[in-house]
């Protein structure tokens, strides 16, 4: 039983990181019907930006306030890069065929990845131990402070995002833009602004995900965005791409599934089973777990 | 630009290209992970080869020919390694130094064999010398030698009762893991689990949780430092109170940085590190290396490759020929070993380096190593 609970804790930690990253994919898809392949590399970039802020701006301070400042500054920097990305890579192609935008996204992904390599070098960089190594042993299940932090912070962020989208006027404008951009424009919604906002939210959540990866695993490489991007993308599809609670659910399920397969079947097969799960879900529910069947506009 | 000037530039360019070609250079290829996860090691190999080439050229070259170094980045991946092999062969190299990983060395082996190009690599996977390619010369000691040392240390010296063997899926790590498992069992040791992790996947807690339930007293990890450091950190985070013993590829400063405070008490098995090599030739070469690049060689692996290159050059000078077959025959039948940076070099008929010397190091609280056990 303690093994089961331990795998549960492992799965929830990694799952909440997947979920944070998946939100960026799903929100952009919801409004723009575009898969932002550069998102994974934005996540990787944010870990490097956070590291630089720690060493250059904060002077390697390790207090709680310093950590909060690193999170806020990194999220702000990544939000700016997100807006630039949308302006340069996606806005000029908004009326173009969808395939052009996908190719542009893949190009942006390569540019960001190679940009990280050129700025920070090809070697693995080591993140500092900003969160003290504190562990609690609860009946054989060991939980660390950083795991609790990641889980709680992710949940708070996700619930606030959900409330923001469901309960506020701007949230209503986001939902309207995702249903029909032209109709939203006629109702007085500034769609360009909404899209910029989507990139700000998606990139900052991704930035926090990237910092979590750095803090939890400590080693960051320029090409790690691809792996996390792929998992988050699967999580978004699993939950129903375009659906915000779906991305959260998808991320958590993927994390748990991965942990249990690796724990009970074999770590050798964890990835293969992940893709089998994806295929099965797409066959049984092509729109994902929480995705709604939407009639194609003719 | 005037036409005449253009013509002159063109002529000058032809001269520049043609002059060294007439002097008949000895082309030496470097196949190494110059970028990617093992960039640190790959750059060490390239730097070392360029330094040795410079020194040999300054002393008059090999049989009167200057060495020309051609480097190719295999990124630590088999796919890029296969492309590098074709590229280097097309450029007419006589020998190739590298690569760092067994996977990359293996992916390139057949191409070099078909072209009769000598290849010397520090790859330790036993599979590398099992194919019968006369072109392959291993400049490190094979996994089986390390596995026997590890098994003896764990079973007889330390007396562990419940041992877990962990590796990744690469040619080197899987080979070392399997060899260690077999060697431990042969000595009557109890292997309670043999599991594998996916390199670079970062999240090892599911596998470690499984291992925890087996209540091990020691974990032997055959794999690379980039995973080993994280594995050690996650092992301690899960409260698995087993000794961690890392194979040779964990011997890198980044292991300690990655594991952070959890690194303390971890054991690492390796051949001796560059700074403790007792040979004069080692001290001179390392001093030259530091003078040229402003840093220590990243590890002993780059130096092993340099020894491989020195052995081939030595063979060409002894046989007074650039014929690679003659050089290989000479190396396979050397009566006296050649003095090397990493100890005496001699090759067995199958291309394995003879001998083997290992040490066990323990990570101290300040991140430094202490020598625990010397073979």
XYZ file of C-alpha atoms in Angstrom:
673
model
C 0.000 0.000 0.000
C 2.785 2.464 0.833
C 4.264 1.770 -2.588
C 0.941 2.652 -4.177
C 0.766 5.916 -2.218
C 4.383 6.728 -3.043
C 3.734 6.265 -6.765
C 0.610 8.417 -6.333
C 2.716 11.239 -4.866
C 5.313 10.847 -7.641
C 2.627 10.871 -10.305
C 0.857 13.936 -8.941
C 4.106 15.950 -8.807
C 5.139 15.220 -12.366
C 1.497 15.422 -13.467
C 1.056 18.940 -12.151
C 4.127 20.056 -14.115
C 2.678 18.462 -17.265
C -0.641 20.172 -16.545
C 0.904 23.641 -16.221
C 2.662 23.238 -19.542
C -0.392 21.657 -21.183
C -2.481 24.741 -20.330
C -0.308 26.796 -22.692
C -1.007 24.420 -25.586
C -4.688 24.129 -24.937
C -5.429 27.851 -24.476
C -3.672 28.806 -27.705
C -5.436 26.008 -29.547
C -8.782 26.985 -28.062
C -8.647 30.505 -29.466
C -6.417 30.223 -32.528
C -6.869 26.560 -33.565
C -3.074 26.458 -33.732
C -0.714 23.971 -32.113
C 2.017 26.134 -30.699
C 4.951 23.751 -31.051
C 7.301 26.424 -29.714
C 5.665 26.178 -26.284
C 7.867 23.327 -25.028
C 10.990 25.266 -25.934
C 9.581 28.354 -24.218
C 9.333 26.196 -21.074
C 12.983 25.169 -21.453
C 13.995 28.793 -22.094
C 12.252 29.908 -18.910
C 14.379 27.557 -16.797
C 17.500 29.174 -18.277
C 16.098 32.689 -17.871
C 15.295 31.868 -14.229
C 18.845 30.601 -13.679
C 20.315 33.785 -15.160
C 18.038 35.964 -13.041
C 19.207 34.026 -9.994
C 22.914 34.438 -10.760
C 22.989 37.873 -12.429
C 20.079 39.877 -11.031
C 19.518 38.390 -7.574
C 23.198 37.864 -6.798
C 22.588 34.209 -5.835
C 20.285 35.141 -2.949
C 18.372 32.128 -1.625
C 15.758 33.701 0.647
C 12.048 33.077 0.195
C 11.550 36.585 -1.192
C 14.337 35.986 -3.721
C 12.579 32.827 -4.920
C 9.280 34.692 -5.315
C 11.035 37.475 -7.244
C 12.719 34.936 -9.531
C 9.327 33.385 -10.304
C 7.691 36.753 -11.018
C 10.561 38.124 -13.122
C 10.882 34.921 -15.148
C 7.132 34.841 -15.797
C 7.274 38.497 -16.899
C 10.222 37.938 -19.241
C 8.598 34.857 -20.775
C 5.277 36.690 -21.179
C 7.107 39.355 -23.218
C 8.796 36.694 -25.351
C 5.381 35.058 -25.794
C 3.892 38.300 -27.122
C 6.855 38.790 -29.479
C 6.484 35.201 -30.675
C 2.812 35.739 -31.471
C 3.506 39.051 -33.253
C 6.390 37.747 -35.347
C 5.584 34.113 -36.005
C 1.787 33.764 -35.855
C -0.054 37.065 -36.431
C 1.226 37.559 -40.023
C -0.066 34.069 -40.825
C -3.473 34.330 -39.185
C -5.344 34.382 -42.503
C -2.976 31.887 -44.142
C -3.760 28.155 -44.411
C -3.409 26.379 -41.065
C -0.446 24.339 -42.259
C 1.639 27.505 -42.755
C 1.130 28.461 -39.122
C 2.139 24.954 -37.973
C 5.339 25.153 -40.031
C 5.982 28.609 -38.574
C 5.493 27.154 -35.062
C 8.001 24.365 -35.769
C 10.455 26.959 -37.063
C 9.977 29.104 -33.967
C 10.589 26.003 -31.833
C 13.952 25.376 -33.536
C 14.941 29.035 -33.299
C 14.246 29.137 -29.545
C 16.000 25.821 -28.934
C 19.110 26.828 -30.857
C 18.946 30.295 -29.322
C 19.193 28.711 -25.861
C 22.177 26.657 -27.040
C 23.939 29.716 -28.449
C 23.336 31.881 -25.374
C 23.822 29.349 -22.582
C 25.888 26.719 -24.376
C 25.292 23.052 -25.132
C 26.263 21.734 -21.703
C 23.820 20.828 -18.985
C 23.354 23.681 -16.520
C 22.794 23.001 -12.864
C 19.993 24.747 -10.998
C 20.784 25.860 -7.420
C 19.141 24.173 -4.424
C 16.714 27.035 -3.801
C 14.191 24.947 -1.900
C 15.651 23.316 1.229
C 15.863 19.519 1.106
C 13.131 18.774 3.647
C 11.412 15.386 3.666
C 8.536 13.943 5.623
C 8.160 10.213 6.120
C 4.468 9.422 6.574
C 4.066 5.709 7.192
C 6.713 4.741 4.632
C 5.632 7.341 2.082
C 8.277 10.030 1.701
C 7.130 13.439 0.518
C 9.502 16.347 0.017
C 8.862 20.041 0.567
C 9.425 20.783 -3.108
C 6.810 18.189 -4.118
C 4.251 19.797 -1.830
C 5.142 23.251 -3.156
C 4.804 22.178 -6.781
C 1.477 20.456 -6.169
C -0.089 23.244 -4.103
C 1.144 26.105 -6.305
C 0.008 24.332 -9.469
C -3.438 23.674 -8.032
C -3.816 27.306 -6.915
C -2.746 28.550 -10.352
C -5.065 26.167 -12.155
C -8.104 26.950 -10.003
C -7.514 30.702 -10.377
C -7.185 30.341 -14.117
C -10.416 28.351 -14.252
C -12.271 30.969 -12.196
C -10.768 33.771 -14.297
C -11.974 32.204 -17.541
C -15.408 31.204 -16.216
C -16.358 34.121 -13.977
C -14.851 37.372 -15.302
C -15.766 39.562 -18.269
C -12.349 39.071 -19.885
C -12.794 35.339 -19.353
C -16.116 35.543 -21.182
C -14.341 37.363 -24.022
C -11.739 34.547 -24.180
C -14.504 31.952 -24.359
C -16.357 33.958 -26.994
C -13.207 34.277 -29.122
C -12.636 30.573 -28.923
C -16.179 29.796 -30.137
C -16.317 32.259 -33.031
C -13.766 35.004 -33.577
C -15.865 36.947 -36.101
C -18.948 36.980 -33.902
C -16.805 38.010 -30.924
C -15.417 40.926 -32.958
C -18.976 42.022 -33.798
C -19.824 41.960 -30.102
C -16.990 44.400 -29.425
C -14.280 41.970 -28.300
C -10.772 43.025 -29.304
C -9.615 39.603 -30.513
C -6.001 40.727 -31.054
C -5.823 41.691 -27.417
C -7.387 38.426 -26.297
C -4.826 36.472 -28.312
C -2.002 38.518 -26.789
C -3.490 37.805 -23.355
C -3.635 34.076 -24.117
C 0.063 34.111 -24.971
C 0.849 36.051 -21.785
C -1.035 33.558 -19.594
C 0.210 30.488 -21.458
C 3.842 31.623 -21.453
C 3.859 32.615 -17.782
C 2.295 29.310 -16.726
C 4.856 27.546 -18.908
C 7.580 29.646 -17.258
C 6.462 28.498 -13.818
C 6.405 24.923 -15.100
C 9.943 25.388 -16.432
C 11.167 26.742 -13.082
C 9.548 23.778 -11.305
C 11.430 21.431 -13.625
C 14.661 23.254 -12.805
C 14.020 23.266 -9.063
C 12.860 19.653 -8.904
C 15.326 17.937 -11.244
C 18.122 20.526 -11.010
C 19.698 19.666 -14.378
C 18.515 21.666 -17.393
C 19.557 21.214 -21.022
C 18.804 23.323 -24.077
C 16.877 20.533 -25.778
C 14.722 19.408 -22.833
C 11.744 21.455 -24.088
C 11.009 18.889 -26.735
C 10.383 16.119 -24.210
C 8.222 18.172 -21.854
C 6.439 19.760 -24.792
C 5.567 16.346 -26.182
C 4.216 15.066 -22.862
C 2.229 18.244 -22.257
C 0.863 18.081 -25.789
C -0.310 14.507 -25.166
C -1.837 15.650 -21.868
C -3.721 18.431 -23.665
C -5.071 16.008 -26.280
C -5.939 13.454 -23.599
C -8.092 15.959 -21.758
C -9.575 17.434 -24.936
C -7.483 20.081 -26.631
C -8.925 23.559 -26.268
C -10.522 22.665 -22.928
C -8.878 24.194 -19.848
C -10.033 21.745 -17.137
C -9.259 19.030 -19.686
C -5.589 20.048 -19.822
C -5.370 19.927 -16.013
C -7.040 16.521 -15.880
C -4.973 15.254 -18.803
C -1.707 16.348 -17.195
C -2.510 14.757 -13.851
C -3.721 11.515 -15.476
C -0.626 11.306 -17.648
C 1.665 11.813 -14.649
C -0.145 9.150 -12.625
C -0.351 6.736 -15.547
C 3.371 7.100 -16.190
C 4.264 6.554 -12.538
C 2.069 3.477 -12.162
C 3.191 1.859 -15.400
C 6.843 2.491 -14.509
C 6.216 1.220 -10.977
C 4.022 -1.808 -11.585
C 4.721 -2.901 -15.159
C 8.149 -1.705 -16.241
C 9.857 1.633 -16.775
C 10.976 0.215 -20.109
C 7.376 0.288 -21.264
C 6.187 3.544 -19.665
C 6.499 5.599 -22.847
C 5.018 2.941 -25.090
C 2.010 2.580 -22.787
C 1.556 6.356 -22.741
C 1.143 6.398 -26.491
C -1.091 3.306 -26.421
C -3.301 5.133 -23.905
C -3.392 8.140 -26.227
C -4.427 6.004 -29.191
C -7.117 4.204 -27.187
C -8.571 7.489 -25.931
C -8.557 8.953 -29.422
C -10.395 5.885 -30.746
C -12.990 5.804 -27.974
C -13.342 9.564 -27.483
C -11.805 11.417 -30.441
C -12.345 14.804 -28.771
C -10.505 13.810 -25.599
C -11.875 13.145 -22.126
C -13.564 16.514 -21.569
C -13.672 17.734 -25.152
C -17.098 18.543 -26.517
C -18.366 17.500 -29.882
C -18.453 20.711 -31.887
C -20.212 20.789 -35.247
C -17.825 21.857 -37.999
C -18.557 25.334 -39.271
C -19.431 25.180 -42.951
C 35.871 44.311 -58.444
C 38.168 44.180 -61.480
C 38.324 41.021 -63.472
C 42.077 40.839 -63.046
C 41.784 41.124 -59.302
C 39.142 38.401 -59.206
C 41.443 36.144 -61.201
C 44.273 36.809 -58.813
C 42.119 35.986 -55.819
C 41.040 32.784 -57.524
C 44.624 31.832 -58.310
C 45.696 32.584 -54.766
C 42.882 30.424 -53.438
C 43.922 27.548 -55.687
C 47.505 27.901 -54.469
C 46.431 27.927 -50.840
C 44.400 24.765 -51.302
C 46.932 23.057 -53.516
C 50.127 23.666 -51.549
C 49.283 21.654 -48.413
C 47.799 18.912 -50.605
C 51.126 18.505 -52.358
C 52.880 18.099 -49.021
C 50.691 14.994 -48.413
C 49.207 15.488 -44.930
C 48.208 12.673 -42.607
C 44.505 13.195 -42.050
C 43.264 12.348 -38.575
C 39.520 12.344 -37.922
C 37.903 13.193 -34.607
C 34.437 11.795 -34.046
C 33.114 13.128 -30.741
C 29.985 14.579 -29.109
C 31.063 18.211 -29.412
C 27.496 19.350 -28.665
C 24.680 17.631 -26.752
C 24.533 15.981 -23.346
C 28.185 14.829 -23.388
C 29.584 18.012 -24.998
C 31.977 18.431 -22.097
C 33.702 15.126 -22.886
C 33.511 15.549 -26.644
C 35.233 18.926 -26.535
C 37.899 17.399 -24.286
C 38.658 14.774 -26.937
C 38.834 17.332 -29.745
C 41.055 19.674 -27.713
C 43.390 16.838 -26.784
C 43.727 15.580 -30.358
C 44.453 19.091 -31.640
C 47.087 19.574 -28.948
C 48.823 16.280 -29.710
C 48.706 17.009 -33.460
C 50.320 20.392 -32.818
C 53.079 18.789 -30.753
C 53.753 16.041 -33.305
C 53.758 18.578 -36.161
C 56.195 20.812 -34.295
C 58.515 17.818 -33.902
C 58.474 17.153 -37.649
C 55.209 15.253 -38.119
C 54.695 11.549 -38.755
C 57.189 10.099 -41.264
C 57.663 13.661 -42.514
C 53.944 14.358 -43.004
C 52.082 16.987 -41.058
C 48.896 15.934 -39.259
C 45.657 17.552 -40.368
C 42.790 17.208 -37.859
C 39.240 16.921 -39.207
C 36.557 16.959 -36.504
C 32.968 15.758 -36.815
C 30.283 16.282 -34.167
C 28.266 13.093 -33.551
C 26.165 14.790 -30.818
C 26.221 11.574 -28.808
C 23.591 10.034 -31.105
C 23.961 6.916 -33.245
C 22.338 8.610 -36.241
C 24.777 11.514 -36.347
C 27.652 9.080 -35.688
C 26.827 7.075 -38.817
C 26.812 10.292 -40.865
C 30.135 11.383 -39.323
C 31.714 8.056 -40.229
C 30.786 8.398 -43.908
C 31.887 12.017 -43.932
C 35.305 11.331 -42.378
C 35.934 8.352 -44.686
C 35.047 10.495 -47.710
C 37.530 13.111 -46.560
C 40.250 10.466 -46.639
C 41.226 10.099 -42.987
C 43.657 7.311 -42.021
C 42.513 7.073 -38.417
C 39.582 8.266 -36.331
C 39.822 9.190 -32.659
C 36.574 8.677 -30.755
C 33.827 8.606 -30.060
C 33.175 9.077 -26.352
C 30.096 6.838 -26.100
C 30.050 3.165 -27.063
C 26.777 3.713 -28.907
C 28.388 6.198 -31.287
C 31.551 4.163 -31.694
C 29.469 1.108 -32.540
C 27.290 2.958 -35.058
C 30.401 4.054 -36.953
C 32.465 0.838 -36.669
C 31.376 -0.918 -39.832
C 31.955 2.119 -42.045
C 35.544 2.444 -40.819
C 36.109 -1.307 -41.141
C 34.859 -1.328 -44.747
C 37.125 1.608 -45.591
C 40.136 0.213 -43.703
C 40.298 3.263 -41.435
C 41.701 2.693 -37.947
C 39.334 3.668 -35.138
C 40.304 4.104 -31.510
C 37.614 4.796 -28.935
C 37.245 4.852 -25.169
C 33.882 3.084 -25.522
C 33.895 0.326 -22.916
C 31.029 -1.872 -24.148
C 32.216 -5.436 -24.690
C 30.174 -5.590 -27.909
C 32.647 -3.226 -29.601
C 35.402 -5.828 -29.830
C 33.143 -8.827 -30.412
C 32.634 -8.160 -34.117
C 36.166 -9.058 -35.201
C 36.924 -5.734 -36.914
C 40.729 -5.374 -37.164
C 40.267 -1.600 -37.536
C 38.913 -1.135 -34.000
C 41.323 -0.479 -31.118
C 39.859 0.092 -27.679
C 41.963 2.568 -25.695
C 40.064 1.995 -22.441
C 39.476 -1.195 -20.514
C 36.352 -3.206 -21.394
C 33.193 -3.281 -19.284
C 33.845 -6.874 -18.278
C 37.034 -5.786 -16.447
C 35.132 -3.064 -14.587
C 32.224 -5.402 -13.845
C 34.538 -7.915 -12.193
C 36.155 -5.187 -10.110
C 32.747 -3.829 -9.041
C 31.428 -7.285 -8.182
C 34.477 -8.051 -6.060
C 34.199 -4.702 -4.283
C 30.480 -5.011 -3.574
C 30.367 -8.668 -2.584
C 33.767 -9.341 -0.984
C 35.016 -5.951 0.239
C 31.764 -4.305 1.297
C 29.718 -7.424 1.887
C 26.410 -6.088 0.564
C 23.517 -8.512 0.946
C 20.795 -6.998 -1.270
C 22.151 -5.444 -4.455
C 20.199 -3.592 -7.156
C 21.734 -3.165 -10.610
C 20.420 -0.229 -12.614
C 21.388 0.955 -16.104
C 20.030 2.904 -19.035
C 19.449 1.439 -22.507
C 22.689 2.543 -24.170
C 25.219 0.022 -25.517
C 27.724 0.899 -22.812
C 25.430 1.090 -19.799
C 23.323 -1.939 -20.602
C 26.470 -3.954 -21.311
C 28.123 -2.886 -18.050
C 24.899 -3.520 -16.101
C 24.525 -7.034 -17.488
C 28.201 -7.829 -16.953
C 28.054 -6.549 -13.365
C 24.908 -8.562 -12.635
C 26.555 -11.721 -13.973
C 29.809 -11.060 -12.095
C 28.007 -10.389 -8.795
C 25.980 -13.593 -9.134
C 29.164 -15.524 -9.961
C 30.679 -14.380 -6.663
C 27.538 -15.521 -4.856
C 26.072 -12.036 -4.413
C 22.322 -11.481 -4.150
C 20.921 -9.282 -6.941
C 17.395 -8.360 -5.809
C 16.524 -6.263 -8.876
C 17.897 -5.443 -12.325
C 16.052 -2.407 -13.709
C 16.553 0.165 -16.453
C 15.931 3.890 -16.747
C 15.517 6.025 -19.835
C 18.498 8.389 -20.134
C 17.627 12.107 -19.951
C 14.060 11.401 -18.775
C 14.813 13.091 -15.397
C 11.904 11.455 -13.573
C 13.384 8.351 -11.949
C 11.174 8.243 -8.842
C 8.761 5.595 -10.214
C 11.654 3.169 -10.776
C 13.272 4.098 -7.454
C 9.998 3.605 -5.580
C 9.890 0.106 -6.990
C 13.479 -0.449 -5.912
C 12.666 0.854 -2.438
C 10.220 -2.003 -1.904
C 13.083 -4.483 -2.478
C 14.889 -2.963 0.555
C 18.355 -2.895 -1.049
C 21.567 -2.080 0.824
C 23.427 -1.050 -2.343
C 22.551 0.282 -5.789
C 25.021 -0.086 -8.624
C 24.270 2.390 -11.427
C 25.787 1.768 -14.839
C 25.076 4.938 -16.790
C 26.129 8.514 -17.345
C 26.676 11.324 -14.818
C 23.838 13.441 -16.225
C 21.384 10.767 -15.033
C 23.464 9.491 -12.121
C 23.443 12.820 -10.262
C 19.662 13.116 -10.507
C 19.221 9.473 -9.617
C 21.265 9.929 -6.447
C 19.272 13.062 -5.483
C 15.951 11.301 -6.023
C 17.167 8.204 -4.181
C 17.909 10.284 -1.079
C 14.644 12.229 -1.473
C 12.752 8.929 -1.365
C 14.632 7.908 1.766
C 16.279 4.833 0.253
C 19.167 4.289 2.634
C 21.292 2.207 0.290
C 24.871 2.913 -0.764
C 25.066 4.361 -4.258
C 27.867 3.026 -6.425
C 28.192 4.708 -9.800
C 30.020 3.215 -12.775
C 32.893 5.004 -14.496
C 30.750 7.398 -16.573
C 29.477 9.017 -13.364
C 32.950 10.415 -12.741
C 32.314 14.015 -13.799
C 32.143 17.211 -11.690
C 28.516 17.645 -12.804
C 27.524 14.481 -10.888
C 28.191 16.209 -7.586
C 26.584 19.489 -8.699
C 23.446 17.715 -9.885
C 23.006 15.620 -6.773
C 23.668 18.656 -4.567
C 23.766 17.881 -0.877
C 22.620 14.313 -1.643
C 25.947 13.578 -3.363
C 27.742 13.129 -0.038
C 28.577 9.487 0.589
C 28.093 8.314 -2.998
C 30.772 5.972 -4.379
C 32.138 6.180 -7.899
C 34.211 3.508 -9.589
C 36.670 4.584 -12.257
C 40.144 4.371 -13.637
C 42.355 6.952 -11.875
C 41.586 10.600 -12.681
C 43.986 12.827 -14.686
C 45.337 14.680 -11.648
C 46.521 11.513 -9.888
C 48.186 9.861 -12.907
C 51.736 9.095 -11.734
C 53.439 8.993 -15.172
C 55.787 11.811 -16.285
C 54.313 11.796 -19.757
C 50.884 12.400 -18.194
C 52.097 15.322 -16.106
C 53.727 17.008 -19.125
C 50.727 16.514 -21.387
C 48.235 17.749 -18.794
C 50.398 20.806 -18.095
C 50.505 21.577 -21.840
C 46.740 21.069 -22.028
C 46.136 23.494 -19.170
C 48.470 26.046 -20.769
C 46.641 25.887 -24.106
C 43.025 25.682 -22.932
C 43.151 27.182 -19.434
C 41.427 24.188 -17.808
C 42.045 20.574 -16.793
C 40.993 17.862 -19.257
C 37.330 17.118 -18.355
C 38.126 13.492 -17.472
C 40.483 10.651 -18.176
C 38.452 9.515 -21.191
C 39.841 12.207 -23.457
C 43.378 11.186 -22.400
C 42.617 7.525 -23.148
C 41.710 8.584 -26.680
C 44.954 10.524 -26.943
C 46.809 7.367 -25.916
C 44.986 5.502 -28.689
C 46.132 8.126 -31.188
C 49.695 8.001 -29.872
C 49.717 4.219 -30.249
C 48.603 4.378 -33.889
C 51.170 7.076 -34.711
C 53.808 4.979 -32.986
C 52.792 1.955 -35.065
C 52.986 3.957 -38.315
C 56.462 5.184 -37.407
C 57.624 1.681 -36.477
C 56.246 0.104 -39.668
C 57.451 3.139 -41.692
C 54.178 3.125 -43.558
C 50.755 4.743 -43.588
C 49.244 1.330 -44.350
C 46.554 0.915 -41.703
C 46.561 -2.889 -41.922
C 50.284 -3.008 -41.159
C 49.832 -0.607 -38.243
C 46.976 -2.711 -36.835
C 49.030 -5.913 -37.151
C 51.909 -4.211 -35.380
C 49.662 -3.046 -32.522
C 48.030 -6.464 -32.115
C 51.449 -8.102 -31.754
C 53.447 -5.553 -29.773
C 56.075 -7.226 -27.597
C 56.681 -4.266 -25.257
C 53.828 -1.996 -24.220
C 54.118 1.674 -25.172
C 54.341 4.189 -22.330
C 51.068 6.066 -22.226
C 49.472 9.013 -20.482
C 47.040 6.624 -18.808
C 49.546 3.824 -18.210
C 51.205 1.216 -20.437
C 49.328 0.580 -23.694
C 49.217 -2.775 -25.373
C 46.465 -4.390 -27.373
C 45.128 -7.922 -27.414
C 44.436 -9.636 -30.733
C 40.750 -8.659 -30.576
C 41.559 -4.937 -30.224
C 41.002 -4.750 -26.452
C 43.455 -2.776 -24.383
C 45.312 -5.085 -22.044
C 45.261 -4.617 -18.293
C 42.903 -2.639 -16.105
C 43.256 -0.509 -13.006
C 40.336 0.858 -11.041
C 39.743 2.935 -7.934
C 36.687 3.574 -5.772
C 36.156 7.197 -4.781
C 33.741 8.529 -2.198
C 32.118 11.967 -2.397
C 32.838 14.035 0.723
C 30.563 16.702 2.241
C 32.604 19.451 0.515
C 32.098 17.781 -2.885
C 35.683 16.497 -3.104
C 36.601 12.853 -3.643
C 38.438 10.650 -1.199
C 40.033 7.440 -2.436
C 38.358 4.502 -0.744
C 39.782 1.456 -2.417
C 42.465 0.912 -5.024
C 42.868 -2.237 -7.065
